[in-house]
Amino acid sequence: MKFIKSTNFTAERPWGAMDIANMNGITTRLHWTDQPYKWHINDGEEIFVVLDGKVEMLYRENGLEKSNLMVVGDIFYAAVGTEHVAHPVGEARILVIEKEDSV
C-alpha cells in the first residue's frame, strides 16, 4: 500500500521519476520537471496526467504541429505512433502510465 503526496515530490533532475507500480509490464510513474522533454514517439500507448502545474503538450497530427495547454486534471492519451513533446510552464508534476522501458 502506498499514499503519495504528489505536490511534495521533486527529483534531482528534470523528468526524474518515482516508480509507483509495475503491473504486468505497464508502469505508473510520477515525474517532476521544470524543463521540456524531447520530441518522441513511444513504442506503446501512453497516458499523461497533469497533477500539478501546467504543461504545453505539442504534438504532430497529419504532419502539422499542434499545441494544447494542459492544467491540473487534464489527461493526454498518445496512441502508438503519436509524435509529441511536453513543455512545462514552470514546475510540473505528471503521472505517466506506459509500457515498461518506453521512451
JSON list of C-alpha atoms in Angstrom, two decimals:
[
{"chain": "A", "resi": 1, "resn": "MET", "atom": "CA", "xyz": [0.00, 0.00, 0.00]},
{"chain": "A", "resi": 2, "resn": "LYS", "atom": "CA", "xyz": [1.25, 3.50, -0.82]},
{"chain": "A", "resi": 3, "resn": "PHE", "atom": "CA", "xyz": [-0.02, 7.01, -0.21]},
{"chain": "A", "resi": 4, "resn": "ILE", "atom": "CA", "xyz": [1.83, 9.65, -2.20]},
{"chain": "A", "resi": 5, "resn": "LYS", "atom": "CA", "xyz": [1.55, 13.42, -1.89]},
{"chain": "A", "resi": 6, "resn": "SER", "atom": "CA", "xyz": [2.42, 14.30, -5.49]},
{"chain": "A", "resi": 7, "resn": "THR", "atom": "CA", "xyz": [2.78, 18.02, -4.76]},
{"chain": "A", "resi": 8, "resn": "ASN", "atom": "CA", "xyz": [5.67, 17.26, -2.37]},
{"chain": "A", "resi": 9, "resn": "PHE", "atom": "CA", "xyz": [7.64, 15.26, -4.94]},
{"chain": "A", "resi": 10, "resn": "THR", "atom": "CA", "xyz": [10.75, 16.70, -6.56]},
{"chain": "A", "resi": 11, "resn": "ALA", "atom": "CA", "xyz": [13.57, 14.99, -8.42]},
{"chain": "A", "resi": 12, "resn": "GLU", "atom": "CA", "xyz": [17.29, 15.66, -8.73]},
{"chain": "A", "resi": 13, "resn": "ARG", "atom": "CA", "xyz": [16.93, 16.37, -12.44]},
{"chain": "A", "resi": 14, "resn": "PRO", "atom": "CA", "xyz": [14.20, 17.30, -14.92]},
{"chain": "A", "resi": 15, "resn": "TRP", "atom": "CA", "xyz": [11.95, 14.34, -15.75]},
{"chain": "A", "resi": 16, "resn": "GLY", "atom": "CA", "xyz": [13.25, 12.45, -12.74]},
{"chain": "A", "resi": 17, "resn": "ALA", "atom": "CA", "xyz": [10.66, 9.92, -11.61]},
{"chain": "A", "resi": 18, "resn": "MET", "atom": "CA", "xyz": [9.30, 7.95, -8.70]},
{"chain": "A", "resi": 19, "resn": "ASP", "atom": "CA", "xyz": [8.23, 4.46, -9.67]},
{"chain": "A", "resi": 20, "resn": "ILE", "atom": "CA", "xyz": [4.78, 3.83, -8.23]},
{"chain": "A", "resi": 21, "resn": "ALA", "atom": "CA", "xyz": [3.81, 0.49, -9.76]},
{"chain": "A", "resi": 22, "resn": "ASN", "atom": "CA", "xyz": [4.60, -2.03, -12.47]},
{"chain": "A", "resi": 23, "resn": "MET", "atom": "CA", "xyz": [1.53, -4.04, -13.41]},
{"chain": "A", "resi": 24, "resn": "ASN", "atom": "CA", "xyz": [2.43, -6.81, -15.84]},
{"chain": "A", "resi": 25, "resn": "GLY", "atom": "CA", "xyz": [4.83, -4.58, -17.81]},
{"chain": "A", "resi": 26, "resn": "ILE", "atom": "CA", "xyz": [2.77, -1.37, -17.57]},
{"chain": "A", "resi": 27, "resn": "THR", "atom": "CA", "xyz": [4.49, 1.24, -15.43]},
{"chain": "A", "resi": 28, "resn": "THR", "atom": "CA", "xyz": [2.97, 4.07, -13.44]},
{"chain": "A", "resi": 29, "resn": "ARG", "atom": "CA", "xyz": [5.48, 6.80, -12.61]},
{"chain": "A", "resi": 30, "resn": "LEU", "atom": "CA", "xyz": [5.34, 10.23, -11.02]},
{"chain": "A", "resi": 31, "resn": "HIS", "atom": "CA", "xyz": [7.59, 12.73, -12.82]},
{"chain": "A", "resi": 32, "resn": "TRP", "atom": "CA", "xyz": [8.81, 16.15, -11.72]},
{"chain": "A", "resi": 33, "resn": "THR", "atom": "CA", "xyz": [10.19, 18.61, -14.24]},
{"chain": "A", "resi": 34, "resn": "ASP", "atom": "CA", "xyz": [10.83, 22.23, -14.99]},
{"chain": "A", "resi": 35, "resn": "GLN", "atom": "CA", "xyz": [12.32, 21.62, -18.45]},
{"chain": "A", "resi": 36, "resn": "PRO", "atom": "CA", "xyz": [10.92, 20.39, -21.78]},
{"chain": "A", "resi": 37, "resn": "TYR", "atom": "CA", "xyz": [11.29, 16.74, -22.74]},
{"chain": "A", "resi": 38, "resn": "LYS", "atom": "CA", "xyz": [12.30, 15.78, -26.31]},
{"chain": "A", "resi": 39, "resn": "TRP", "atom": "CA", "xyz": [10.19, 15.05, -29.36]},
{"chain": "A", "resi": 40, "resn": "HIS", "atom": "CA", "xyz": [9.49, 11.33, -29.34]},
{"chain": "A", "resi": 41, "resn": "ILE", "atom": "CA", "xyz": [7.22, 8.52, -30.41]},
{"chain": "A", "resi": 42, "resn": "ASN", "atom": "CA", "xyz": [6.50, 5.87, -27.81]},
{"chain": "A", "resi": 43, "resn": "ASP", "atom": "CA", "xyz": [6.64, 2.22, -28.82]},
{"chain": "A", "resi": 44, "resn": "GLY", "atom": "CA", "xyz": [3.38, 1.72, -26.93]},
{"chain": "A", "resi": 45, "resn": "GLU", "atom": "CA", "xyz": [0.43, 3.75, -25.72]},
{"chain": "A", "resi": 46, "resn": "GLU", "atom": "CA", "xyz": [0.91, 6.47, -23.09]},
{"chain": "A", "resi": 47, "resn": "ILE", "atom": "CA", "xyz": [-1.39, 8.20, -20.63]},
{"chain": "A", "resi": 48, "resn": "PHE", "atom": "CA", "xyz": [-0.08, 11.55, -19.34]},
{"chain": "A", "resi": 49, "resn": "VAL", "atom": "CA", "xyz": [-1.92, 13.29, -16.46]},
{"chain": "A", "resi": 50, "resn": "VAL", "atom": "CA", "xyz": [-1.02, 16.74, -15.09]},
{"chain": "A", "resi": 51, "resn": "LEU", "atom": "CA", "xyz": [-1.18, 16.57, -11.29]},
{"chain": "A", "resi": 52, "resn": "ASP", "atom": "CA", "xyz": [0.44, 19.93, -10.50]},
{"chain": "A", "resi": 53, "resn": "GLY", "atom": "CA", "xyz": [1.37, 22.91, -12.66]},
{"chain": "A", "resi": 54, "resn": "LYS", "atom": "CA", "xyz": [0.77, 23.48, -16.37]},
{"chain": "A", "resi": 55, "resn": "VAL", "atom": "CA", "xyz": [2.20, 21.71, -19.40]},
{"chain": "A", "resi": 56, "resn": "GLU", "atom": "CA", "xyz": [2.08, 22.72, -23.03]},
{"chain": "A", "resi": 57, "resn": "MET", "atom": "CA", "xyz": [1.74, 19.49, -24.99]},
{"chain": "A", "resi": 58, "resn": "LEU", "atom": "CA", "xyz": [2.97, 19.77, -28.54]},
{"chain": "A", "resi": 59, "resn": "TYR", "atom": "CA", "xyz": [2.11, 17.01, -30.99]},
{"chain": "A", "resi": 60, "resn": "ARG", "atom": "CA", "xyz": [2.11, 16.35, -34.70]},
{"chain": "A", "resi": 61, "resn": "GLU", "atom": "CA", "xyz": [-1.06, 15.36, -36.50]},
{"chain": "A", "resi": 62, "resn": "ASN", "atom": "CA", "xyz": [-1.09, 14.78, -40.26]},
{"chain": "A", "resi": 63, "resn": "GLY", "atom": "CA", "xyz": [2.30, 16.49, -40.50]},
{"chain": "A", "resi": 64, "resn": "LEU", "atom": "CA", "xyz": [1.10, 19.64, -38.70]},
{"chain": "A", "resi": 65, "resn": "GLU", "atom": "CA", "xyz": [2.42, 20.74, -35.31]},
{"chain": "A", "resi": 66, "resn": "LYS", "atom": "CA", "xyz": [-0.34, 21.44, -32.81]},
{"chain": "A", "resi": 67, "resn": "SER", "atom": "CA", "xyz": [-0.42, 22.50, -29.17]},
{"chain": "A", "resi": 68, "resn": "ASN", "atom": "CA", "xyz": [-2.68, 22.15, -26.15]},
{"chain": "A", "resi": 69, "resn": "LEU", "atom": "CA", "xyz": [-2.14, 23.83, -22.77]},
{"chain": "A", "resi": 70, "resn": "MET", "atom": "CA", "xyz": [-2.82, 21.27, -20.06]},
{"chain": "A", "resi": 71, "resn": "VAL", "atom": "CA", "xyz": [-3.72, 22.19, -16.47]},
{"chain": "A", "resi": 72, "resn": "VAL", "atom": "CA", "xyz": [-4.26, 20.13, -13.32]},
{"chain": "A", "resi": 73, "resn": "GLY", "atom": "CA", "xyz": [-6.54, 17.19, -14.03]},
{"chain": "A", "resi": 74, "resn": "ASP", "atom": "CA", "xyz": [-6.05, 17.22, -17.81]},
{"chain": "A", "resi": 75, "resn": "ILE", "atom": "CA", "xyz": [-5.20, 13.92, -19.49]},
{"chain": "A", "resi": 76, "resn": "PHE", "atom": "CA", "xyz": [-3.35, 13.31, -22.76]},
{"chain": "A", "resi": 77, "resn": "TYR", "atom": "CA", "xyz": [-3.59, 9.91, -24.44]},
{"chain": "A", "resi": 78, "resn": "ALA", "atom": "CA", "xyz": [-0.90, 9.12, -27.01]},
{"chain": "A", "resi": 79, "resn": "ALA", "atom": "CA", "xyz": [-1.72, 6.21, -29.27]},
{"chain": "A", "resi": 80, "resn": "VAL", "atom": "CA", "xyz": [1.12, 4.22, -30.81]},
{"chain": "A", "resi": 81, "resn": "GLY", "atom": "CA", "xyz": [2.83, 6.47, -33.37]},
{"chain": "A", "resi": 82, "resn": "THR", "atom": "CA", "xyz": [1.82, 9.80, -31.81]},
{"chain": "A", "resi": 83, "resn": "GLU", "atom": "CA", "xyz": [4.80, 12.17, -32.03]},
{"chain": "A", "resi": 84, "resn": "HIS", "atom": "CA", "xyz": [4.76, 14.56, -29.07]},
{"chain": "A", "resi": 85, "resn": "VAL", "atom": "CA", "xyz": [6.77, 16.61, -26.58]},
{"chain": "A", "resi": 86, "resn": "ALA", "atom": "CA", "xyz": [5.83, 18.11, -23.21]},
{"chain": "A", "resi": 87, "resn": "HIS", "atom": "CA", "xyz": [6.91, 21.63, -22.24]},
{"chain": "A", "resi": 88, "resn": "PRO", "atom": "CA", "xyz": [6.15, 22.50, -18.61]},
{"chain": "A", "resi": 89, "resn": "VAL", "atom": "CA", "xyz": [5.26, 26.09, -17.76]},
{"chain": "A", "resi": 90, "resn": "GLY", "atom": "CA", "xyz": [7.39, 26.41, -14.61]},
{"chain": "A", "resi": 91, "resn": "GLU", "atom": "CA", "xyz": [7.41, 23.31, -12.41]},
{"chain": "A", "resi": 92, "resn": "ALA", "atom": "CA", "xyz": [5.05, 20.44, -13.10]},
{"chain": "A", "resi": 93, "resn": "ARG", "atom": "CA", "xyz": [4.26, 17.03, -11.67]},
{"chain": "A", "resi": 94, "resn": "ILE", "atom": "CA", "xyz": [2.95, 14.46, -14.08]},
{"chain": "A", "resi": 95, "resn": "LEU", "atom": "CA", "xyz": [1.64, 10.92, -13.77]},
{"chain": "A", "resi": 96, "resn": "VAL", "atom": "CA", "xyz": [2.67, 8.76, -16.73]},
{"chain": "A", "resi": 97, "resn": "ILE", "atom": "CA", "xyz": [1.31, 5.30, -17.44]},
{"chain": "A", "resi": 98, "resn": "GLU", "atom": "CA", "xyz": [3.06, 3.42, -20.23]},
{"chain": "A", "resi": 99, "resn": "LYS", "atom": "CA", "xyz": [4.75, 0.21, -21.33]},
{"chain": "A", "resi": 100, "resn": "GLU", "atom": "CA", "xyz": [7.86, -0.64, -19.31]},
{"chain": "A", "resi": 101, "resn": "ASP", "atom": "CA", "xyz": [11.11, 0.72, -20.87]},
{"chain": "A", "resi": 102, "resn": "SER", "atom": "CA", "xyz": [9.23, 3.04, -23.22]},
{"chain": "A", "resi": 103, "resn": "VAL", "atom": "CA", "xyz": [10.98, 6.21, -24.42]}
]
